[in-house]
Short mmCIF file of C-alpha atoms and ligand atoms in Angstrom, two decimals:
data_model
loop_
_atom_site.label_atom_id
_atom_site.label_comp_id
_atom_site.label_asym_id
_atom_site.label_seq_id
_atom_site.Cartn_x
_atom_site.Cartn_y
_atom_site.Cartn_z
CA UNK S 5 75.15 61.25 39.92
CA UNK S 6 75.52 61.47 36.10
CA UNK S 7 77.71 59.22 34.77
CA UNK S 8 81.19 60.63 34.00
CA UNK S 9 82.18 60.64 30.13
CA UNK S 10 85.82 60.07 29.39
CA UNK S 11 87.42 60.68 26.35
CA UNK S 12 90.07 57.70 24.97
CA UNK S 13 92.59 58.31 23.03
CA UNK S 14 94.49 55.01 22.09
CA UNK S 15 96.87 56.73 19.49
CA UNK S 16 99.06 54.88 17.45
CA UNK S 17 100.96 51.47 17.83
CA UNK S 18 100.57 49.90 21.48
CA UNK S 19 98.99 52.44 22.63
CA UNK S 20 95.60 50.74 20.65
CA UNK S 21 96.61 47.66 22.76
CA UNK S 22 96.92 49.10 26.09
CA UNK S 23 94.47 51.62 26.50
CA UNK S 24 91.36 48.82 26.03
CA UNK S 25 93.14 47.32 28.69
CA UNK S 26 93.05 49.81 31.22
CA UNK S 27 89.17 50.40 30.32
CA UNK S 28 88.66 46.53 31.03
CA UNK S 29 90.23 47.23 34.24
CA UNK S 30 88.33 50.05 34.98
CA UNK S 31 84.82 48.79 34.39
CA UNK S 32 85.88 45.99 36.26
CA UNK S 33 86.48 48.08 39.18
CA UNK S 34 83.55 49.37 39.24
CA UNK S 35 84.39 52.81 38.05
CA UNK S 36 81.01 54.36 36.27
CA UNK S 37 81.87 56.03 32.72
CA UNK S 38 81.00 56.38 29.11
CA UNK S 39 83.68 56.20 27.02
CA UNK S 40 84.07 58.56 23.96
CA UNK S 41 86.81 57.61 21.27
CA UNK S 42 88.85 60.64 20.01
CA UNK S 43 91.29 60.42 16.76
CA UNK S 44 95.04 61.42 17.65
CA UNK S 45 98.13 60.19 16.05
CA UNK S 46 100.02 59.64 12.90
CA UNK S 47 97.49 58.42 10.74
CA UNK S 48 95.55 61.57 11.06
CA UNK S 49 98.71 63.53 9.83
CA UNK S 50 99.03 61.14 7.05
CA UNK S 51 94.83 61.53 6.13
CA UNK S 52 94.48 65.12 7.23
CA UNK S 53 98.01 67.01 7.58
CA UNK S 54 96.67 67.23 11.51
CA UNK S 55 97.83 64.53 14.29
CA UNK S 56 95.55 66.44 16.49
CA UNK S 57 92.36 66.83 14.98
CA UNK S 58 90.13 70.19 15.57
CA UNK S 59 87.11 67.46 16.52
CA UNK S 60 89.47 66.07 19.00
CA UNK S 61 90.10 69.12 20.80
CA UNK S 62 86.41 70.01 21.09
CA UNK S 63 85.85 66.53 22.23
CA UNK S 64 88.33 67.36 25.38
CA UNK S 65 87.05 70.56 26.07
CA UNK S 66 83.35 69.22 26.52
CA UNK S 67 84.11 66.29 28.45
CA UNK S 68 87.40 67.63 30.46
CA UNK S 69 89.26 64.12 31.21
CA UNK S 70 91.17 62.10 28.97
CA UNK S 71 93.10 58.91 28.56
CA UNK S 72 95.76 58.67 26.02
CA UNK S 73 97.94 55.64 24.91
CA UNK S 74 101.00 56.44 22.77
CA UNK S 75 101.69 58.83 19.47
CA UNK S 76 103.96 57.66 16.83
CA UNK S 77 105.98 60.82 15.95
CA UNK S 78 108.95 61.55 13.13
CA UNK S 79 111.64 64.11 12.52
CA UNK S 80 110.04 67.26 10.13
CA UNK S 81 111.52 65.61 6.98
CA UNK S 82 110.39 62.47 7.39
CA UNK S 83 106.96 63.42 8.41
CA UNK S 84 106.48 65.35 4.96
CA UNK S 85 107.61 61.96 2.63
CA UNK S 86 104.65 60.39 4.52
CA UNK S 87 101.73 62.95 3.85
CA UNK S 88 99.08 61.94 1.62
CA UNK S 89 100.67 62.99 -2.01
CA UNK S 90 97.45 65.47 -2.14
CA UNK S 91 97.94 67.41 1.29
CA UNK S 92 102.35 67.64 0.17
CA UNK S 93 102.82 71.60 -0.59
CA UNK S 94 99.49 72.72 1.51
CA UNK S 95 101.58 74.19 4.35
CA UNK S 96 100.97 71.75 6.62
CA UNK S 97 103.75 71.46 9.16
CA UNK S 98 104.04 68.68 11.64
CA UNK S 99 103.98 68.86 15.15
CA UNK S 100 104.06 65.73 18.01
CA UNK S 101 99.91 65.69 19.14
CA UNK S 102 100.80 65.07 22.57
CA UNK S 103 103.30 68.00 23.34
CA UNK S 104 100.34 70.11 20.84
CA UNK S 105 97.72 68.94 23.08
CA UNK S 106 99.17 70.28 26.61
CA UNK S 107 99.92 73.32 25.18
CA UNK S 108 96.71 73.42 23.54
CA UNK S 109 94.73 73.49 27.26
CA UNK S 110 97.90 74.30 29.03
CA UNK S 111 98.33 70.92 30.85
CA UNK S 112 101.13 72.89 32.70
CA UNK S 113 101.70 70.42 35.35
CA UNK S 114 102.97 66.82 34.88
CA UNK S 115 102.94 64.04 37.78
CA UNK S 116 105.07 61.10 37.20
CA UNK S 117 105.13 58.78 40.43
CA UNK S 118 107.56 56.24 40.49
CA UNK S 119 106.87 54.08 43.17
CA UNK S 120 108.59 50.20 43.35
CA UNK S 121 106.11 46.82 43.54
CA UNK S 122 107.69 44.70 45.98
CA UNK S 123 108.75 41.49 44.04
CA UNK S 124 109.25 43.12 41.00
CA UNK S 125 112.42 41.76 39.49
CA UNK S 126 113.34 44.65 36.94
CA UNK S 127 113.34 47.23 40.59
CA UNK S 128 116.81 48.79 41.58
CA UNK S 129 119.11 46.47 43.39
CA UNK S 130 122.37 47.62 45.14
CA UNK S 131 125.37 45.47 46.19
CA UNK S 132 125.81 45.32 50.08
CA UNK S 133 128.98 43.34 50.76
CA UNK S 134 127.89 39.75 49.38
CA UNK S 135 124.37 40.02 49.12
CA UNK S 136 122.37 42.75 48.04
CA UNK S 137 119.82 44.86 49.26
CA UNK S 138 116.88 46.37 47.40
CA UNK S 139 115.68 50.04 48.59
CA UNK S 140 112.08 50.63 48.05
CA UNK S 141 111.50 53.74 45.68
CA UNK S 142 108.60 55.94 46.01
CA UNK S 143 109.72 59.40 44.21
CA UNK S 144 106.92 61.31 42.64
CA UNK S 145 108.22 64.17 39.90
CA UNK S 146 106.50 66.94 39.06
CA UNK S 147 107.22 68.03 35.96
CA UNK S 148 106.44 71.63 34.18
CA UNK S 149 104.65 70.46 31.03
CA UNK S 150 104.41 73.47 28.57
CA UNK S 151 107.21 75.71 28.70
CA UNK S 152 111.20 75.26 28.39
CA UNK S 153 112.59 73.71 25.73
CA UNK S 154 109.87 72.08 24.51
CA UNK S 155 108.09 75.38 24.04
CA UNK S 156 108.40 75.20 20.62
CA UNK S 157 110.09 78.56 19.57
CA UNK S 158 113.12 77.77 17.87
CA UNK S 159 114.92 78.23 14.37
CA UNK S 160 117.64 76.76 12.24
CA UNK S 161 118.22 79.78 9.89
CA UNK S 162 116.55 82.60 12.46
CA UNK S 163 115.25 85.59 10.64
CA UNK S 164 117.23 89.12 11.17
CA UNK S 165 115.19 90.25 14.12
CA UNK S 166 115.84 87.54 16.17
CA UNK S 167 119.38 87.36 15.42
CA UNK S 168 119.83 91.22 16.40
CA UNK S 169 117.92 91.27 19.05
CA UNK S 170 120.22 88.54 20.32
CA UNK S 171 123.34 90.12 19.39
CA UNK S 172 122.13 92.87 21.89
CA UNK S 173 123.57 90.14 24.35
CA UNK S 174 127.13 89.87 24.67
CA UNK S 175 127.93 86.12 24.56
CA UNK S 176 126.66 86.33 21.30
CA UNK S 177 129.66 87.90 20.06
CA UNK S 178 130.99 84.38 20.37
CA UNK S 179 128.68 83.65 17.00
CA UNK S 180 129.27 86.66 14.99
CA UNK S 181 130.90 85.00 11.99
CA UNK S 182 128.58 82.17 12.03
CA UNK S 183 126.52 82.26 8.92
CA UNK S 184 122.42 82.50 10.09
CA UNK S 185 121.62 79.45 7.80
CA UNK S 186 124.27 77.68 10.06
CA UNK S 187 122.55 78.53 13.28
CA UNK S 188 119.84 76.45 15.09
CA UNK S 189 118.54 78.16 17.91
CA UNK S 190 116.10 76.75 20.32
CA UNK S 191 115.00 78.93 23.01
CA UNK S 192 114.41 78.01 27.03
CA UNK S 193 111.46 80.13 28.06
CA UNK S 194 110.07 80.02 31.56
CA UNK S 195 107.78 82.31 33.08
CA UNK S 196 107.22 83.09 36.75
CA UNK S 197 103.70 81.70 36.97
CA UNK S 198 104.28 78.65 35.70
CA UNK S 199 107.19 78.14 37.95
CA UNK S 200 104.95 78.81 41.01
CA UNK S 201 102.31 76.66 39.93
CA UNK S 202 104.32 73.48 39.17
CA UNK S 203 106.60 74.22 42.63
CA UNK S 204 103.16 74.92 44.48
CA UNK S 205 101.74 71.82 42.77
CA UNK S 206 104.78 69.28 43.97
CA UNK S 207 104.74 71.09 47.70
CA UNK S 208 101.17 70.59 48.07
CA UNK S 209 101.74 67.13 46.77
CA UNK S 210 103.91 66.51 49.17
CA UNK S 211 102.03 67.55 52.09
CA UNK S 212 99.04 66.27 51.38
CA UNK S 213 100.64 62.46 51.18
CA UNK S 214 103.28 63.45 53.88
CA UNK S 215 106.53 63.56 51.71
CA UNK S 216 109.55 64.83 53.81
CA UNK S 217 111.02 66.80 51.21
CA UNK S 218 111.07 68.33 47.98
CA UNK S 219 114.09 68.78 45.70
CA UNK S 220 113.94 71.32 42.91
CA UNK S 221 115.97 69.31 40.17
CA UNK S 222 117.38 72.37 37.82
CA UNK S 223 121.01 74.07 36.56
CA UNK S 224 121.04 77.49 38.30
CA UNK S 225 124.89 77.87 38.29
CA UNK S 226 124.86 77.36 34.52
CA UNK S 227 121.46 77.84 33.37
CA UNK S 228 121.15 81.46 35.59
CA UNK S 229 118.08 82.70 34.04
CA UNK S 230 115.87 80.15 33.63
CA UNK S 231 116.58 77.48 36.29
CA UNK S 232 117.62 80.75 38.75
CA UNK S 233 113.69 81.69 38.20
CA UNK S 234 113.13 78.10 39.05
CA UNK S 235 115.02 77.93 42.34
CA UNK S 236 114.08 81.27 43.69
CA UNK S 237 110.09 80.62 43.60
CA UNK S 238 110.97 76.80 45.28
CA UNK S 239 112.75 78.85 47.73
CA UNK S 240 109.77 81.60 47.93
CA UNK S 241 107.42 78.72 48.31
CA UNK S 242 108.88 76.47 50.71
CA UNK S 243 108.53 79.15 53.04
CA UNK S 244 104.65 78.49 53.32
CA UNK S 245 105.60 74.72 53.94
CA UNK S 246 107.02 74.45 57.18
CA UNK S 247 108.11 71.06 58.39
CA UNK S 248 109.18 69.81 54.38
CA UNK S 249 112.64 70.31 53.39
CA UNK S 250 113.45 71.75 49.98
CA UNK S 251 116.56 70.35 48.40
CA UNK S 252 118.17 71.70 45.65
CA UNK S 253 120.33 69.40 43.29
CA UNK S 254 121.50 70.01 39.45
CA UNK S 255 120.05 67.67 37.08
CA UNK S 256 123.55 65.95 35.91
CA UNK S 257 124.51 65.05 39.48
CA UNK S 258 120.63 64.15 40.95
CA UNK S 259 120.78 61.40 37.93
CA UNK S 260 124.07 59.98 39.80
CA UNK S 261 122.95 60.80 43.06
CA UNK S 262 119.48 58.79 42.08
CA UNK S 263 121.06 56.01 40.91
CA UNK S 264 123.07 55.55 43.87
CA UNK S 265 120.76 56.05 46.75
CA UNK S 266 116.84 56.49 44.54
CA UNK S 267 115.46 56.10 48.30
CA UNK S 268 116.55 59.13 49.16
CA UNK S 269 114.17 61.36 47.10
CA UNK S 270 110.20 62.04 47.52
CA UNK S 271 109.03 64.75 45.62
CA UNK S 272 110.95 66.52 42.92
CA UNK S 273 110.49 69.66 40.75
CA UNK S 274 112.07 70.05 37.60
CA UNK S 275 111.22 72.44 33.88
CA UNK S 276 110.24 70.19 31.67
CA UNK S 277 113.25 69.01 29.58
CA UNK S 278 115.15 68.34 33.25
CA UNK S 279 111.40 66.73 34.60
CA UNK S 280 111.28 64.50 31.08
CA UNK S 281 114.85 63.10 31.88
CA UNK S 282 114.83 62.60 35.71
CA UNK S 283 111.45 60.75 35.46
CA UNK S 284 112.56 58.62 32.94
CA UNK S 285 115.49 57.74 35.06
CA UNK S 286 113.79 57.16 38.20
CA UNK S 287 110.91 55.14 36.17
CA UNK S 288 113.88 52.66 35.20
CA UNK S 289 114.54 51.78 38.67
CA UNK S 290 111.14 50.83 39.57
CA UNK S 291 110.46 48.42 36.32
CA UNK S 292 110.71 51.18 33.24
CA UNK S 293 108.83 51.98 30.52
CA UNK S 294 106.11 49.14 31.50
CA UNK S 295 105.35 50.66 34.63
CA UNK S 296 105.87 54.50 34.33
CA UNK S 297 102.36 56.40 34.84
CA UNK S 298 101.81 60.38 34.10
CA UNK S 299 99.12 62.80 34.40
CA UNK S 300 98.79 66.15 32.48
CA UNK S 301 96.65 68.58 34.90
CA UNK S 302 95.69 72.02 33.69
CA UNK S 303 93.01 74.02 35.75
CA UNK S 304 89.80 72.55 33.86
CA UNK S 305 91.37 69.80 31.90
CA UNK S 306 93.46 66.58 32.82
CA UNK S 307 94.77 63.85 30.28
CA UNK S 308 96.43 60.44 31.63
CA UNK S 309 99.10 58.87 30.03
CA UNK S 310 102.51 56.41 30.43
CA UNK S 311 105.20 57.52 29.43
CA UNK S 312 105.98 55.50 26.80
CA UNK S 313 105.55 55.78 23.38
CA UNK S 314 103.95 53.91 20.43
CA UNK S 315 106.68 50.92 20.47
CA UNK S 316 105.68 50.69 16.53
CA UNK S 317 108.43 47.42 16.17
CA UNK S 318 105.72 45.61 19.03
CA UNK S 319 102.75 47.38 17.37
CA UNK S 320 101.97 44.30 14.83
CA UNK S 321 102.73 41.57 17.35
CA UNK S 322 99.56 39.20 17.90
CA UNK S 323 98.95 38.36 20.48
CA UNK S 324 100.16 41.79 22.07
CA UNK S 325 103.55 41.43 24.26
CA UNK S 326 103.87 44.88 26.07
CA UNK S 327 103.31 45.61 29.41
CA UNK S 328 100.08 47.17 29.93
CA UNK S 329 100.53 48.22 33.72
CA UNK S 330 101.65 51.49 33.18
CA UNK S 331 98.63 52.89 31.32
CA UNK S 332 96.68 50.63 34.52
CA UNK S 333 98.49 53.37 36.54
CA UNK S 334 97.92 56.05 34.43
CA UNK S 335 94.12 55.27 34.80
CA UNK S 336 94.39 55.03 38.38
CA UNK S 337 95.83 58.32 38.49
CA UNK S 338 92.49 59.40 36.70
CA UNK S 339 90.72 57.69 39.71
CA UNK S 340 92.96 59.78 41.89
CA UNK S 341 92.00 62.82 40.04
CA UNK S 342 88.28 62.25 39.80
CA UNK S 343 87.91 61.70 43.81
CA UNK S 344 87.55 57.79 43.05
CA UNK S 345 90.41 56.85 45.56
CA UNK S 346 89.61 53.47 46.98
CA UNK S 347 88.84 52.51 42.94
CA UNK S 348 92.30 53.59 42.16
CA UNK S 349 93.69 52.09 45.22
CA UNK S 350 92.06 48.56 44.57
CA UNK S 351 93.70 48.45 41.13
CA UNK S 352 97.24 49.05 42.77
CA UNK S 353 96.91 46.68 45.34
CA UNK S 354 95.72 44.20 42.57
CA UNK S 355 98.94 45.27 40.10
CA UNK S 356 100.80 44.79 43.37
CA UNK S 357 99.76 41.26 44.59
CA UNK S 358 100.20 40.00 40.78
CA UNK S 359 103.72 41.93 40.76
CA UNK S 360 104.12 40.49 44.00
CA UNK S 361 103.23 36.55 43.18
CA UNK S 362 105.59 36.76 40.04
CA UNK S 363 103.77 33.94 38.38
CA UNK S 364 102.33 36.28 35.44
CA UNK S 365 105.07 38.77 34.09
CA UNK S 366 105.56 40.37 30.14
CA UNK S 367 108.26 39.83 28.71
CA UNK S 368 109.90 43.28 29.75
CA UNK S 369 109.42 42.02 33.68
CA UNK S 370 111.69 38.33 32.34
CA UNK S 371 114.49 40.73 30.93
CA UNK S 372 113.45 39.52 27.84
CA UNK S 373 113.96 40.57 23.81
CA UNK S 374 110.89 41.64 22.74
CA UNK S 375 109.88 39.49 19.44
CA UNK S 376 106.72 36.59 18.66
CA UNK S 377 109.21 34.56 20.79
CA UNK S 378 108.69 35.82 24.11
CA UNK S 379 105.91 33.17 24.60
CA UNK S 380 107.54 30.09 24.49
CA UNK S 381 110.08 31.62 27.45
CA UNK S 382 106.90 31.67 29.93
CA UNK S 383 105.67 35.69 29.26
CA UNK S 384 102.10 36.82 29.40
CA UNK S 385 100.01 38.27 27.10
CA UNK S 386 99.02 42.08 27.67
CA UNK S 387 95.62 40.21 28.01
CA UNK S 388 96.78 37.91 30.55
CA UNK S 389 98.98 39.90 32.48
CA UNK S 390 95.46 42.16 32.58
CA UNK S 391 93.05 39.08 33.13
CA UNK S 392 95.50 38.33 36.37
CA UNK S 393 95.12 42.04 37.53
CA UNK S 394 91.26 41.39 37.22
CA UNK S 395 91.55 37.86 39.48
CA UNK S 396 92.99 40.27 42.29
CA UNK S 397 90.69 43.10 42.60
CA UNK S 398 89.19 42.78 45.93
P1 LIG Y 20 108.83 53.66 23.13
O1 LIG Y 20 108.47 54.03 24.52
O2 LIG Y 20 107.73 53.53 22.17
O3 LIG Y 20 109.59 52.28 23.14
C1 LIG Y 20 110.89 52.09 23.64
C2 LIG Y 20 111.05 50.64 24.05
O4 LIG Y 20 110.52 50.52 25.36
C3 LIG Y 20 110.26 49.66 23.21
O5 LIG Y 20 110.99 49.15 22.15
C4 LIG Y 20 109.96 48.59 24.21
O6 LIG Y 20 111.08 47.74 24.32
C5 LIG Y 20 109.83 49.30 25.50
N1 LIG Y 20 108.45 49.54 25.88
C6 LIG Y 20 107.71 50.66 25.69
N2 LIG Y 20 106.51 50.52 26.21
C7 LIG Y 20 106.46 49.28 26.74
C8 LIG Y 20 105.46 48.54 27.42
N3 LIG Y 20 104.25 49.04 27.70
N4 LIG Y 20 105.76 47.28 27.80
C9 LIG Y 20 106.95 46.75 27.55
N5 LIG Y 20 107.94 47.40 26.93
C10 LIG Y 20 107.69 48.65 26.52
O7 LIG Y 20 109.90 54.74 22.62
P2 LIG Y 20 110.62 54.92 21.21
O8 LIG Y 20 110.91 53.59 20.60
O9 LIG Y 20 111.71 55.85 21.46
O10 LIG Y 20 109.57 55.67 20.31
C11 LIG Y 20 108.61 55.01 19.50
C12 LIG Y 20 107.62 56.06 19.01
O11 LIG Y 20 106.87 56.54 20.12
C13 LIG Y 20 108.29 57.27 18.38
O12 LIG Y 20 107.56 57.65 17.25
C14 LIG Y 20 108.22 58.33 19.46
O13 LIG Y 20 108.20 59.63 18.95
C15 LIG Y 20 106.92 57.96 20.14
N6 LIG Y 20 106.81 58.40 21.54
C16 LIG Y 20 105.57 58.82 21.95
C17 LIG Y 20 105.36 59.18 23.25
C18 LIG Y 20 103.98 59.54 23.65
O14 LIG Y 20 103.05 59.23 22.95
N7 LIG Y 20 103.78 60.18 24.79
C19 LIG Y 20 106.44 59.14 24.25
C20 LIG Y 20 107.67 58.60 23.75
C21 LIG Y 20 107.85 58.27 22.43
MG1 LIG Y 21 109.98 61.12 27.88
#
């Protein structure tokens, strides 16, 4: 078979640290790619007035499959001090690469497993009498990745159309005597399609690793339109699923409910602001940021990720402090993707029996500040908590 060419795209900050990790991983597993760098990130909007390069793009759509680190990404403002003095007053207009990127090749559907390592001291504990018992998590969000509030079309100062058109609405009498510069507006578009898709996607994820149930994570009472399209297609599609329950929580009380009994969940369903928040909460009970794995799937193009960002205040740090098992996952995910199960399922098992042992842990796994310090206290290197990963694959 041809060897498989994936496109890497460390980023900015730690993201440059972990992503050659996960590579070293990979090749030590066995896993039979070329690698092609791609340029994303802040220093290309600093250079070029473009975090997401054209070349970039066309390096994606050749080769289909990419891994990403991290993006370092600013408010508007601040992102127009730090252009290159000759690109300031060209018209360009800043945009996070990452949230571009999905749109871009409509990575509409987001995975975020969040599944505990036994032994892993940072996983969710609850009190039980005197003692206290810890519940093994293993929730797997899906989360719709293009639309919603992150869609993009929004205004602080709206132009006349779009304030009469809304005015043809009559809560919007409730703003009449707000001045338009005054107003920020950001608008929560979903559209049927993607709904089914990212519903279909979780169900079908669920059956095919034998999840019980699925909850669809949204705000119908409030939100009617939008998280009412939501819940009717779940409802629509968990017809075709016999034998899996579909749940329906709203997003404020599934982040109590989760952090009171997080066994209790398999797969959930959420738009994409409510998916962005309920994976980030379930990812803290199963180790956080240094654990929490993501992939982007559209129909002909997937991208891996963690869900962390750029961590620039670790960025400088030498030797490296951060936790690189979550972009580990992230490749395994890619594994998943690319039919190379028993690759990706090595690498867990490995992440798992050095989890497991506790003898090699960053500094976020000791509770620790993260600083030049965290040495001295007994934490690993991102290269050594990698180099032990590598000891354990079987
Ligand atoms: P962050 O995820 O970069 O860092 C938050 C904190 O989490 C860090 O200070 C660190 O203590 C911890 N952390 C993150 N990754 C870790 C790892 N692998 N191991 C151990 N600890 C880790 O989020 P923050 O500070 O809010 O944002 C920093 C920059 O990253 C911003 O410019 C933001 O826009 C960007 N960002 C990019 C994302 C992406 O590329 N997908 C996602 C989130 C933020
Ligand atoms: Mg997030």
């Amino acid at each position: 078979m041809a060897k498989r060419t994936i496109v890497t795209l460390p980023g900015d900050g730690i993201g440059k640290t972990v992503l050659p990790e996960a590579v070293r991983v990979l090749e030590a597993v066995g896993f039979e790619a070329e690698y092609v760098h791609a340029d994303i990130g802040w220093e290309f909007w600093i250079a070029e007035g473009n975090a997401l390069p054209q070349r970039t793009i066309d390096l994606l759509a050749e080769h289909k499959v990419g891994l990403f680190g991290a993006i370092t990404s600013k408010p508007k403002d601040q992102a127009e001090e730090e252009l290159a003095p000759e690109l300031c007053d060209k018209g360009f207009v800043y945009s996070s690469p990452i949230v571009g990127l999905r749109q871009h090749f409509n990575l509409d559907v987001s995975i975020r497993p969040c599944c505990s390592f036994k032994g892993n001291p940072l996983n969710f504990i609850r009190r039980d009498g005197d003692s206290f018992i810890e519940p093994p998590v293993d929730a797997v969000i899906f989360r719709q990745n293009t639309e919603g509030l992150y869609g993009g079309v929004e205004w602080t100062n709206p132009p006349e159309q779009v304030r009469s058109a809304l005015e043809t609405h009559p809560k919007m009498a409730a703003f009449k005597d707000v001045p338009s510069e005054d107003l920020a507006i950001s608008t929560r578009i979903f559209t049927r399609p993607a709904c089914q898709r990212i519903v279909r996607a979780a169900f079908d994820h669920a059956k095919k690793f034998g999840y019980k149930s699925v909850t669809v994570c949204e705000k119908p009472n409030v939100i009617r339109e939008t998280s009412g399209m939501m819940r009717a297609e779940a409802k629509k599609i968990a017809a075709d699923f016999p034998g899996i329950d579909l749940w329906e929580t709203n997003i404020d009380a599934q982040m109590m409910w989760m952090t009171k009994n997080p066994e209790n969940y398999d797969v959930l369903v959420s738009g994409n602001m409510f998916g962005d928040i309920v994976s980030d909460g379930f990812a803290g009970l199963v180790g956080g940021l240094g654990f929490a794995c993501s992939a982007n799937i559209g129909r002909e193009l997937a991208v891996f990720e963690p869900t962390h960002g750029s961590a620039p205040k670790y960025e400088k740090l030498d030797p490296p402090i951060v936790n690189p098992i979550a972009m580990i996952l992230s490749a395994c995910m890619m594994l998943d993707h690319l039919g190379e199960t028993d690759q990706a399922e090595r690498i867990r098992t490995a992440v798992g029996s050095v989890v497991a042992e506790g003898k090699v842990r960053t500094y976020d796994m000791m509770r620790l500040t993260g600083g030049p310090g965290v040495f001295e206290k007994g934490a690993a290197t991102s290269t050594q908590m990698t180099d032990a990963i590598l000891t354990r694959l079987a």
